[in-house]
mmCIF file of C-alpha atoms in Angstrom:
data_model
loop_
_atom_site.group_PDB
_atom_site.id
_atom_site.type_symbol
_atom_site.label_atom_id
_atom_site.label_comp_id
_atom_site.label_asym_id
_atom_site.label_seq_id
_atom_site.Cartn_x
_atom_site.Cartn_y
_atom_site.Cartn_z
ATOM 1 C CA GLY A 774 5.667 4.194 -15.494
ATOM 2 C CA GLU A 775 4.095 6.317 -12.784
ATOM 3 C CA ASN A 776 6.325 8.172 -10.333
ATOM 4 C CA VAL A 777 4.992 9.694 -7.100
ATOM 5 C CA GLU A 778 6.992 12.163 -5.051
ATOM 6 C CA GLN A 779 5.941 13.022 -1.486
ATOM 7 C CA HIS A 780 7.032 15.865 0.787
ATOM 8 C CA PRO A 781 7.977 16.395 3.509
ATOM 9 C CA SER A 782 9.460 13.127 4.733
ATOM 10 C CA THR A 783 8.913 14.167 8.347
ATOM 11 C CA LEU A 784 6.550 16.723 9.844
ATOM 12 C CA SER A 785 6.322 17.799 13.464
ATOM 13 C CA VAL A 786 3.411 19.922 14.653
ATOM 14 C CA GLN A 787 1.847 20.946 17.934
ATOM 15 C CA GLU A 788 -1.521 19.550 18.885
ATOM 16 C CA GLY A 789 -4.249 21.697 17.378
ATOM 17 C CA ASP A 790 -2.121 22.894 14.460
ATOM 18 C CA SER A 791 -2.785 21.971 10.841
ATOM 19 C CA ALA A 792 -0.612 19.610 8.823
ATOM 20 C CA VAL A 793 -0.197 19.553 5.057
ATOM 21 C CA ILE A 794 1.447 16.808 3.027
ATOM 22 C CA LYS A 795 2.044 17.233 -0.688
ATOM 23 C CA CYS A 796 2.468 14.759 -3.522
ATOM 24 C CA THR A 797 3.180 15.046 -7.217
ATOM 25 C CA TYR A 798 2.644 12.396 -9.874
ATOM 26 C CA SER A 799 3.971 11.958 -13.364
ATOM 27 C CA ASP A 800 1.299 10.119 -15.345
ATOM 28 C CA SER A 801 -1.410 12.459 -16.585
ATOM 29 C CA ALA A 802 -3.670 9.429 -17.150
ATOM 30 C CA SER A 803 -3.770 8.618 -13.417
ATOM 31 C CA ASN A 804 -7.300 9.069 -12.119
ATOM 32 C CA TYR A 805 -7.447 7.802 -8.542
ATOM 33 C CA PHE A 806 -5.501 9.156 -5.566
ATOM 34 C CA PRO A 807 -5.875 7.523 -2.147
ATOM 35 C CA TRP A 808 -4.172 8.423 1.106
ATOM 36 C CA TYR A 809 -3.220 5.766 3.635
ATOM 37 C CA LYS A 810 -2.275 6.064 7.290
ATOM 38 C CA GLN A 811 0.086 3.478 8.721
ATOM 39 C CA GLU A 812 0.815 3.184 12.416
ATOM 40 C CA LEU A 813 3.952 1.387 13.517
ATOM 41 C CA GLY A 814 3.716 -2.318 12.780
ATOM 42 C CA LYS A 815 0.185 -2.035 11.437
ATOM 43 C CA ARG A 816 -1.464 -2.269 8.046
ATOM 44 C CA PRO A 817 -1.966 0.787 5.810
ATOM 45 C CA GLN A 818 -5.493 2.095 6.314
ATOM 46 C CA LEU A 819 -7.333 4.185 3.774
ATOM 47 C CA ILE A 820 -8.273 7.543 5.254
ATOM 48 C CA ILE A 821 -9.505 9.452 2.212
ATOM 49 C CA ASP A 822 -9.349 9.258 -1.560
ATOM 50 C CA ILE A 823 -10.145 11.457 -4.523
ATOM 51 C CA ARG A 824 -10.855 10.842 -8.164
ATOM 52 C CA SER A 825 -9.709 12.987 -11.033
ATOM 53 C CA ASN A 826 -13.161 14.411 -11.730
ATOM 54 C CA VAL A 827 -13.187 16.125 -8.336
ATOM 55 C CA GLY A 828 -10.973 18.977 -7.104
ATOM 56 C CA GLU A 829 -11.500 18.677 -3.378
ATOM 57 C CA LYS A 830 -12.955 16.258 -0.871
ATOM 58 C CA LYS A 831 -13.421 16.639 2.858
ATOM 59 C CA ASP A 832 -14.162 14.215 5.693
ATOM 60 C CA GLN A 833 -14.324 15.861 9.108
ATOM 61 C CA ARG A 834 -10.770 17.029 9.934
ATOM 62 C CA ILE A 835 -9.240 15.567 6.780
ATOM 63 C CA ALA A 836 -9.342 17.057 3.298
ATOM 64 C CA VAL A 837 -7.637 16.282 0.021
ATOM 65 C CA THR A 838 -7.166 18.643 -2.918
ATOM 66 C CA LEU A 839 -6.219 17.722 -6.459
ATOM 67 C CA ASN A 840 -4.733 19.910 -9.189
ATOM 68 C CA LYS A 841 -4.774 17.867 -12.378
ATOM 69 C CA THR A 842 -3.072 20.528 -14.457
ATOM 70 C CA ALA A 843 -0.103 20.698 -12.134
ATOM 71 C CA LYS A 844 -0.320 16.964 -11.325
ATOM 72 C CA HIS A 845 -0.225 17.399 -7.597
ATOM 73 C CA PHE A 846 -2.483 16.555 -4.683
ATOM 74 C CA SER A 847 -2.334 17.374 -1.002
ATOM 75 C CA LEU A 848 -3.591 16.053 2.304
ATOM 76 C CA HIS A 849 -4.749 18.566 4.895
ATOM 77 C CA ILE A 850 -5.339 17.618 8.520
ATOM 78 C CA THR A 851 -6.817 20.302 10.763
ATOM 79 C CA GLU A 852 -6.907 20.418 14.558
ATOM 80 C CA THR A 853 -4.289 17.689 14.796
ATOM 81 C CA GLN A 854 -4.338 15.288 17.737
ATOM 82 C CA PRO A 855 -1.599 13.034 19.138
ATOM 83 C CA GLU A 856 -3.414 10.006 17.705
ATOM 84 C CA ASP A 857 -2.866 11.450 14.227
ATOM 85 C CA SER A 858 0.831 10.598 14.665
ATOM 86 C CA ALA A 859 1.679 7.982 12.037
ATOM 87 C CA VAL A 860 3.224 7.593 8.600
ATOM 88 C CA TYR A 861 1.019 8.856 5.783
ATOM 89 C CA PHE A 862 1.355 7.593 2.220
ATOM 90 C CA CYS A 863 -0.082 9.100 -0.914
ATOM 91 C CA ALA A 864 -0.621 6.940 -3.971
ATOM 92 C CA ALA A 865 -1.780 7.167 -7.562
ATOM 93 C CA THR A 866 -3.040 4.616 -9.992
ATOM 94 C CA SER A 867 -0.580 3.606 -12.652
ATOM 95 C CA ASN A 868 -1.304 3.807 -16.355
ATOM 96 C CA SER A 869 -1.776 0.063 -16.632
ATOM 97 C CA GLY A 870 -5.522 0.259 -16.121
ATOM 98 C CA TYR A 871 -5.295 -2.401 -13.430
ATOM 99 C CA SER A 872 -5.778 -0.080 -10.405
ATOM 100 C CA THR A 873 -2.195 -0.800 -9.393
ATOM 101 C CA LEU A 874 -1.056 1.801 -6.904
ATOM 102 C CA THR A 875 2.255 3.649 -7.005
ATOM 103 C CA PHE A 876 3.083 4.994 -3.557
ATOM 104 C CA GLY A 877 5.063 7.952 -2.320
ATOM 105 C CA LYS A 878 7.792 7.258 0.211
ATOM 106 C CA GLY A 879 5.706 8.440 3.124
ATOM 107 C CA THR A 880 5.565 11.293 5.619
ATOM 108 C CA MET A 881 6.117 10.649 9.288
ATOM 109 C CA LEU A 882 3.763 12.976 11.149
ATOM 110 C CA LEU A 883 4.453 13.629 14.810
ATOM 111 C CA VAL A 884 1.855 15.560 16.788
ATOM 112 C CA SER A 885 3.142 16.759 20.137
ATOM 113 C CA PRO A 886 0.709 17.369 23.004
ATOM 114 C CA ASN B 1139 -17.197 -8.769 8.295
ATOM 115 C CA ALA B 1140 -13.700 -10.199 8.069
ATOM 116 C CA GLY B 1141 -11.126 -8.002 6.423
ATOM 117 C CA VAL B 1142 -8.129 -9.081 4.409
ATOM 118 C CA MET B 1143 -6.281 -11.854 6.220
ATOM 119 C CA GLN B 1144 -2.610 -12.724 5.939
ATOM 120 C CA ASN B 1145 -0.578 -15.455 7.531
ATOM 121 C CA PRO B 1146 1.807 -15.957 8.995
ATOM 122 C CA ARG B 1147 2.212 -12.530 10.570
ATOM 123 C CA HIS B 1148 5.890 -13.150 11.218
ATOM 124 C CA LEU B 1149 8.138 -15.561 9.365
ATOM 125 C CA VAL B 1150 11.792 -16.281 10.008
ATOM 126 C CA ARG B 1151 13.813 -18.152 7.419
ATOM 127 C CA ARG B 1152 17.482 -18.947 6.940
ATOM 128 C CA ARG B 1153 19.212 -18.084 3.712
ATOM 129 C CA GLY B 1154 18.377 -20.610 1.017
ATOM 130 C CA GLN B 1155 15.038 -21.683 2.490
ATOM 131 C CA GLU B 1156 11.626 -21.098 0.967
ATOM 132 C CA ALA B 1157 9.038 -18.636 2.240
ATOM 133 C CA ARG B 1158 5.319 -18.994 1.587
ATOM 134 C CA LEU B 1159 3.052 -16.080 2.370
ATOM 135 C CA ARG B 1160 -0.714 -16.428 2.256
ATOM 136 C CA CYS B 1161 -3.438 -13.871 1.670
ATOM 137 C CA SER B 1162 -7.195 -14.303 1.908
ATOM 138 C CA PRO B 1163 -9.043 -11.371 0.348
ATOM 139 C CA MET B 1164 -12.169 -9.798 1.744
ATOM 140 C CA LYS B 1165 -15.359 -11.702 1.057
ATOM 141 C CA GLY B 1166 -16.588 -10.932 -2.425
ATOM 142 C CA HIS B 1167 -13.221 -9.576 -3.596
ATOM 143 C CA SER B 1168 -11.633 -11.339 -6.536
ATOM 144 C CA HIS B 1169 -8.645 -9.057 -7.105
ATOM 145 C CA VAL B 1170 -5.430 -9.396 -5.081
ATOM 146 C CA TYR B 1171 -2.346 -7.200 -5.116
ATOM 147 C CA TRP B 1172 0.958 -7.907 -3.392
ATOM 148 C CA TYR B 1173 3.240 -5.109 -2.220
ATOM 149 C CA ARG B 1174 6.623 -5.150 -0.505
ATOM 150 C CA GLN B 1175 7.677 -2.591 2.086
ATOM 151 C CA LEU B 1176 11.315 -2.244 2.974
ATOM 152 C CA PRO B 1177 12.224 -0.580 6.283
ATOM 153 C CA GLU B 1178 11.384 3.130 6.282
ATOM 154 C CA GLU B 1179 10.203 3.037 2.676
ATOM 155 C CA GLY B 1180 6.924 3.102 0.852
ATOM 156 C CA LEU B 1181 5.115 0.164 -0.600
ATOM 157 C CA LYS B 1182 6.267 -1.214 -3.946
ATOM 158 C CA PHE B 1183 3.882 -3.085 -6.203
ATOM 159 C CA MET B 1184 4.862 -6.654 -6.985
ATOM 160 C CA VAL B 1185 2.016 -8.532 -8.650
ATOM 161 C CA TYR B 1186 -1.710 -8.318 -9.384
ATOM 162 C CA LEU B 1187 -3.831 -11.452 -9.633
ATOM 163 C CA GLN B 1188 -7.405 -12.418 -10.229
ATOM 164 C CA LYS B 1189 -8.733 -15.882 -9.594
ATOM 165 C CA GLU B 1190 -6.491 -18.357 -11.453
ATOM 166 C CA ASN B 1191 -4.801 -15.586 -13.444
ATOM 167 C CA ILE B 1192 -1.738 -13.404 -13.095
ATOM 168 C CA ILE B 1193 -2.751 -10.070 -14.582
ATOM 169 C CA ASP B 1194 0.340 -7.924 -13.995
ATOM 170 C CA GLU B 1195 3.644 -9.145 -12.589
ATOM 171 C CA SER B 1196 5.735 -6.199 -13.701
ATOM 172 C CA GLY B 1197 6.936 -5.546 -10.149
ATOM 173 C CA MET B 1198 8.080 -9.062 -9.399
ATOM 174 C CA PRO B 1199 11.771 -9.938 -9.391
ATOM 175 C CA LYS B 1200 12.463 -12.187 -12.359
ATOM 176 C CA GLU B 1201 13.905 -15.010 -10.297
ATOM 177 C CA ARG B 1202 12.914 -16.820 -7.107
ATOM 178 C CA PHE B 1203 9.536 -15.074 -6.727
ATOM 179 C CA SER B 1204 6.201 -16.466 -7.855
ATOM 180 C CA ALA B 1205 2.553 -15.895 -7.016
ATOM 181 C CA GLU B 1206 -0.721 -17.679 -7.511
ATOM 182 C CA PHE B 1207 -4.392 -17.206 -6.700
ATOM 183 C CA PRO B 1208 -6.123 -20.548 -7.161
ATOM 184 C CA LYS B 1209 -9.816 -21.059 -7.700
ATOM 185 C CA GLU B 1210 -10.128 -22.253 -4.122
ATOM 186 C CA GLY B 1211 -8.056 -20.999 -1.233
ATOM 187 C CA PRO B 1212 -5.826 -18.041 -0.547
ATOM 188 C CA SER B 1213 -3.393 -16.254 -2.790
ATOM 189 C CA ILE B 1214 0.188 -17.357 -2.182
ATOM 190 C CA LEU B 1215 3.413 -15.436 -2.659
ATOM 191 C CA ARG B 1216 6.346 -17.814 -2.801
ATOM 192 C CA ILE B 1217 9.969 -16.861 -2.424
ATOM 193 C CA GLN B 1218 12.506 -19.555 -3.136
ATOM 194 C CA GLN B 1219 16.092 -19.595 -1.847
ATOM 195 C CA VAL B 1220 15.589 -16.497 0.272
ATOM 196 C CA VAL B 1221 18.411 -14.006 0.742
ATOM 197 C CA ARG B 1222 18.863 -11.345 3.416
ATOM 198 C CA GLY B 1223 17.664 -8.661 1.005
ATOM 199 C CA ASP B 1224 14.245 -10.340 0.949
ATOM 200 C CA SER B 1225 13.678 -9.260 4.568
ATOM 201 C CA ALA B 1226 10.714 -6.907 4.447
ATOM 202 C CA ALA B 1227 7.033 -6.591 5.216
ATOM 203 C CA TYR B 1228 4.836 -8.101 2.530
ATOM 204 C CA PHE B 1229 1.308 -6.763 2.283
ATOM 205 C CA CYS B 1230 -1.536 -7.941 0.190
ATOM 206 C CA ALA B 1231 -4.558 -5.859 -0.701
ATOM 207 C CA SER B 1232 -7.870 -6.771 -2.256
ATOM 208 C CA LEU B 1233 -10.589 -4.939 -4.086
ATOM 209 C CA ALA B 1234 -14.012 -5.857 -5.387
ATOM 210 C CA GLY B 1235 -13.482 -4.928 -9.003
ATOM 211 C CA SER B 1236 -16.302 -2.430 -9.098
ATOM 212 C CA THR B 1237 -14.232 0.242 -7.319
ATOM 213 C CA ASP B 1238 -10.590 1.309 -7.101
ATOM 214 C CA THR B 1239 -10.378 1.045 -3.319
ATOM 215 C CA GLN B 1240 -7.787 -1.412 -2.067
ATOM 216 C CA TYR B 1241 -8.000 -2.789 1.460
ATOM 217 C CA PHE B 1242 -4.797 -4.031 3.014
ATOM 218 C CA GLY B 1243 -4.083 -7.040 5.142
ATOM 219 C CA PRO B 1244 -1.949 -6.882 8.307
ATOM 220 C CA GLY B 1245 1.163 -7.964 6.458
ATOM 221 C CA THR B 1246 3.738 -10.714 6.854
ATOM 222 C CA ARG B 1247 7.063 -9.623 8.261
ATOM 223 C CA LEU B 1248 9.754 -11.818 6.761
ATOM 224 C CA THR B 1249 13.146 -11.973 8.407
ATOM 225 C CA VAL B 1250 15.954 -13.827 6.677
ATOM 226 C CA LEU B 1251 18.815 -14.834 8.931
#
């Protein structure tokens, strides 16, 4: 089945810096890659997603890049703010065709003022 | 525009009791996924259901766990004879079927004493 690796597990940055989180996946048939933000005790919330027919997608301060050949995708957050502090999860669809998501283990992002 | 609803939000059970977790998908969504999140870990897929059908239960433990999504009413995840290792946050997510985007509920935090 699909395997998703996520790095780093923790990331500390100063407010205004950029943050990058990287994920790799194993199933070359995976075609959908969402990123979720989860604040403590809250539900995962979709912040951006990308499909395999696109190499890059941007939404204000957040961007995602996808390299299908290397089977890795990354989340980029620019001009970080303290409210960006949360756990971020990458995910990929499995090869079952049922849109089942396989998640990475998460990155705890801490943005210091 | 109600999102995905789950109840109860917190559930405490003693070892050997039964736990019933309920999930009401977003209006118009007929696909429900259940995920389990252990402390400081990512989300693990458990089961995928459509109305009255279990589509993929490859992530479900073989014993004590069952799920249903009846024609009327919420989807239910049932855990019989709970053990301490069942303590976790259980999230459901729904999608419309025409996209890959899954929207998560607030989760049920199960504590087994």
